CSV table of C-alpha atoms in Angstrom, one decimal:
chain,number,residue,atom,x,y,z
A,1,MET,CA,187.3,-153.2,222.8
A,2,LEU,CA,184.2,-151.2,222.4
A,3,LEU,CA,182.8,-149.3,225.0
A,4,PRO,CA,179.0,-149.7,225.6
A,5,ARG,CA,176.8,-146.8,224.8
A,6,LEU,CA,176.1,-144.1,227.2
A,7,PHE,CA,173.8,-145.2,230.2
A,8,SER,CA,170.4,-143.0,230.9
A,9,PHE,CA,172.1,-141.4,234.0
A,10,GLU,CA,175.0,-140.6,231.7
A,11,LEU,CA,172.7,-139.0,229.2
A,12,ALA,CA,170.9,-137.1,231.9
A,13,TRP,CA,174.3,-135.6,232.7
A,14,ALA,CA,175.1,-134.7,229.1
A,15,GLU,CA,171.8,-133.3,228.6
A,16,ALA,CA,172.1,-131.1,231.9
A,17,ALA,CA,175.4,-129.7,231.1
A,18,TYR,CA,174.8,-128.9,227.9
A,19,VAL,CA,171.5,-127.3,228.2
A,20,ALA,CA,173.6,-125.1,231.0
A,21,ILE,CA,176.3,-124.3,228.2
A,22,TYR,CA,174.1,-123.6,225.2
A,23,PRO,CA,170.8,-122.2,227.4
A,24,ASP,CA,167.4,-121.2,226.0
A,25,PRO,CA,166.7,-117.5,225.3
A,26,PRO,CA,166.8,-115.1,227.2
A,27,ARG,CA,170.0,-116.2,228.5
A,28,ASN,CA,171.2,-116.6,225.0
A,29,PRO,CA,171.3,-113.9,222.3
A,30,LEU,CA,170.5,-116.7,219.6
A,31,SER,CA,166.8,-117.6,218.9
A,32,ARG,CA,167.0,-121.2,220.8
A,33,GLY,CA,169.4,-123.2,222.7
A,34,ILE,CA,170.7,-126.5,222.4
A,35,ARG,CA,167.8,-128.7,224.5
A,36,ALA,CA,165.6,-129.3,221.3
A,37,MET,CA,168.9,-130.5,219.3
A,38,LYS,CA,168.9,-133.7,221.7
A,39,PRO,CA,172.7,-133.0,222.6
A,40,ALA,CA,173.0,-136.2,224.8
A,41,ARG,CA,171.9,-138.4,221.9
A,42,PHE,CA,174.3,-136.5,219.8
A,43,TYR,CA,177.1,-137.2,222.0
A,44,ASP,CA,176.0,-140.7,222.7
A,45,GLU,CA,176.2,-141.2,218.9
A,46,LEU,CA,179.6,-139.8,218.6
A,47,ILE,CA,180.9,-141.8,221.3
A,48,ALA,CA,179.7,-144.8,219.6
A,49,GLY,CA,181.2,-143.8,216.1
A,50,VAL,CA,184.9,-142.8,217.1
A,51,PRO,CA,187.9,-145.3,218.3
A,52,THR,CA,187.9,-146.7,221.5
A,53,GLU,CA,190.6,-144.2,222.9
A,54,GLN,CA,188.7,-141.2,221.7
A,55,ALA,CA,185.3,-142.7,223.2
A,56,LEU,CA,187.1,-143.2,226.2
A,57,GLY,CA,188.5,-139.6,226.4
A,58,LEU,CA,185.1,-138.2,225.5
A,59,ARG,CA,183.4,-140.3,228.3
A,60,VAL,CA,186.2,-139.2,230.9
A,61,SER,CA,185.4,-135.5,229.8
A,62,LEU,CA,181.5,-136.1,230.5
A,63,TRP,CA,182.3,-137.8,234.1
A,64,ILE,CA,184.6,-135.0,235.0
A,65,VAL,CA,181.5,-132.3,234.5
A,66,ALA,CA,178.9,-134.6,235.9
A,67,LEU,CA,181.0,-135.3,239.1
A,68,ALA,CA,182.5,-132.0,239.4
A,69,PRO,CA,179.7,-130.6,241.9
A,70,LEU,CA,181.4,-133.1,244.5
A,71,PHE,CA,184.9,-131.0,244.1
A,72,VAL,CA,183.4,-127.4,242.8
A,73,LEU,CA,180.5,-127.0,245.4
A,74,ARG,CA,181.5,-129.8,248.0
A,75,ARG,CA,178.0,-131.2,247.3
A,76,LEU,CA,177.0,-134.6,247.0
A,77,CYS,CA,175.3,-134.4,243.5
A,78,THR,CA,175.8,-134.5,240.0
A,79,ILE,CA,175.5,-131.8,237.6
A,80,ALA,CA,171.8,-133.0,236.6
A,81,ALA,CA,170.7,-132.2,240.1
A,82,LEU,CA,172.0,-128.8,240.4
A,83,SER,CA,170.0,-125.6,239.2
A,84,GLU,CA,171.1,-124.0,235.9
A,85,ALA,CA,172.9,-121.2,237.7
A,86,GLU,CA,174.6,-123.4,239.8
A,87,ARG,CA,175.6,-125.5,236.4
A,88,VAL,CA,177.2,-122.6,235.1
A,89,THR,CA,178.8,-121.8,238.0
A,90,VAL,CA,180.2,-125.4,238.1
A,91,LEU,CA,181.2,-125.4,234.5
A,92,GLU,CA,182.9,-122.0,234.6
A,93,ARG,CA,185.0,-122.9,237.4
A,94,LEU,CA,185.8,-126.4,235.5
A,95,LEU,CA,187.1,-123.9,232.4
A,96,ALA,CA,189.1,-121.6,235.0
A,97,SER,CA,190.9,-124.8,236.9
A,98,SER,CA,194.5,-125.0,238.0
A,99,VAL,CA,194.8,-128.5,236.7
A,100,TYR,CA,195.5,-128.3,232.7
A,101,ALA,CA,193.6,-131.4,231.8
A,102,VAL,CA,190.7,-130.8,234.0
A,103,ARG,CA,190.5,-127.4,231.6
A,104,GLN,CA,191.0,-129.3,228.4
A,105,LEU,CA,188.7,-132.1,229.0
A,106,THR,CA,186.1,-129.5,230.1
A,107,LEU,CA,186.8,-127.6,227.0
A,108,GLY,CA,186.6,-130.7,224.9
A,109,PHE,CA,183.3,-131.7,226.0
A,110,LYS,CA,181.7,-127.9,225.3
A,111,ALA,CA,183.5,-128.1,221.9
A,112,MET,CA,181.5,-131.3,221.2
A,113,GLY,CA,178.4,-129.3,222.0
A,114,ALA,CA,179.1,-126.4,219.7
A,115,LEU,CA,179.6,-129.1,216.8
A,116,ARG,CA,176.0,-129.9,217.5
A,117,TYR,CA,174.7,-126.3,218.2
A,118,ALA,CA,176.2,-125.3,214.8
A,119,GLN,CA,174.8,-128.0,212.5
A,120,ASP,CA,171.7,-126.2,212.7
A,121,HIS,CA,171.6,-123.9,209.6
A,122,ALA,CA,169.6,-121.2,211.0
A,123,LEU,CA,171.6,-120.8,214.0
A,124,ARG,CA,174.6,-121.0,212.4
A,125,ALA,CA,173.3,-118.0,210.1
A,126,GLU,CA,172.6,-116.4,213.3
A,127,MET,CA,175.9,-116.8,214.4
A,128,THR,CA,177.7,-115.4,211.6
A,129,THR,CA,175.3,-112.1,211.4
A,130,PRO,CA,176.7,-109.2,212.7
A,131,ARG,CA,174.5,-107.8,215.4
A,132,LEU,CA,173.7,-103.9,215.9
A,133,ALA,CA,174.6,-102.4,219.2
A,134,PRO,CA,172.0,-100.3,221.0
A,135,ALA,CA,172.4,-96.9,219.8
A,136,PRO,CA,171.4,-93.3,221.3
A,137,GLU,CA,168.1,-92.3,220.2
A,138,ASP,CA,169.1,-89.3,218.2
A,139,SER,CA,171.2,-91.4,215.9
A,140,GLY,CA,171.0,-94.3,213.5
A,141,PRO,CA,171.9,-97.8,214.1
A,142,VAL,CA,175.7,-98.5,214.9
A,143,LEU,CA,177.5,-101.8,213.9
A,144,LYS,CA,179.1,-103.0,217.3
A,145,GLU,CA,182.9,-103.9,217.0
A,146,PRO,CA,183.6,-107.1,218.9
A,147,GLU,CA,185.7,-106.7,222.0
A,148,GLY,CA,189.1,-107.0,221.5
A,149,ALA,CA,189.2,-106.6,217.7
A,150,VAL,CA,192.5,-106.2,216.0
A,151,HIS,CA,193.1,-104.2,213.4
A,152,LEU,CA,195.4,-105.0,210.4
A,153,ARG,CA,197.4,-103.1,208.3
A,154,VAL,CA,196.7,-103.4,204.6
A,155,LEU,CA,199.9,-102.5,202.7
A,156,ASP,CA,198.9,-100.3,199.4
A,157,ARG,CA,200.9,-102.3,196.7
A,158,ALA,CA,200.8,-99.0,194.5
A,159,LYS,CA,202.2,-96.8,197.3
A,160,LEU,CA,205.0,-99.3,198.0
A,161,MET,CA,206.3,-99.7,194.5
A,162,ALA,CA,206.2,-95.9,194.0
A,163,SER,CA,208.0,-95.1,197.4
A,164,SER,CA,210.3,-97.8,197.4
A,165,SER,CA,211.7,-96.7,193.9
A,166,GLY,CA,212.8,-93.3,195.3
A,167,GLN,CA,213.4,-94.4,198.7
A,168,THR,CA,215.3,-97.5,198.5
A,169,ARG,CA,218.3,-96.0,200.2
A,170,ALA,CA,216.4,-94.6,202.6
A,171,ALA,CA,214.4,-97.7,203.4
A,172,ASN,CA,217.7,-99.6,203.6
A,173,GLU,CA,218.9,-96.8,206.3
A,174,VAL,CA,215.8,-97.5,208.6
A,175,GLY,CA,215.4,-100.8,207.7
A,176,PRO,CA,212.5,-102.8,205.5
A,177,ASP,CA,209.9,-102.7,208.6
A,178,HIS,CA,209.9,-98.9,208.7
A,179,ALA,CA,209.3,-98.6,205.0
A,180,ALA,CA,206.6,-100.8,204.4
A,181,ALA,CA,204.8,-99.4,207.5
A,182,GLU,CA,204.8,-95.7,205.7
A,183,GLY,CA,202.7,-97.5,202.7
A,184,ALA,CA,200.5,-99.4,205.2
A,185,SER,CA,197.0,-98.2,206.1
A,186,ASP,CA,194.6,-99.4,208.7
A,187,VAL,CA,191.7,-101.4,208.2
């Protein structure tokens, strides 16, 4: 059983939701949003090209996002009838829902938009280029480290080999993890 293509009202829902998720500047640090990429048509073609079960899941995720204002804002309208700020609020609440299926279907919907958004080579290059953080006027530009960055310890093989030959007995007494950490450096 093949599901029909998206109806015009479903295309409007998808367009409205994706423009809220991937907006145009200035709300977006990238040079452009997803609007010009026709995300609703992409979603329609995606649904048409996958097996029925996956198409049904994609369509359900669209309907959850589209009808969420009824439950989130208690307003009798769809996502397409909301202002952009209200759409963002609805999507944020869906992604923070206590119902696992709602969170995951919304995240899946968002991920499908990311697939379309990242198809643009210029935007993909922008996404992968580190940005310079604003610095005090008297200093040069500073590369901003992402929030929550994790520093990995890189083991220096030469130090480990040199230290392990003379410290094998000590390493056995304190454990192999401690000995490995002595030859490690922060990155």
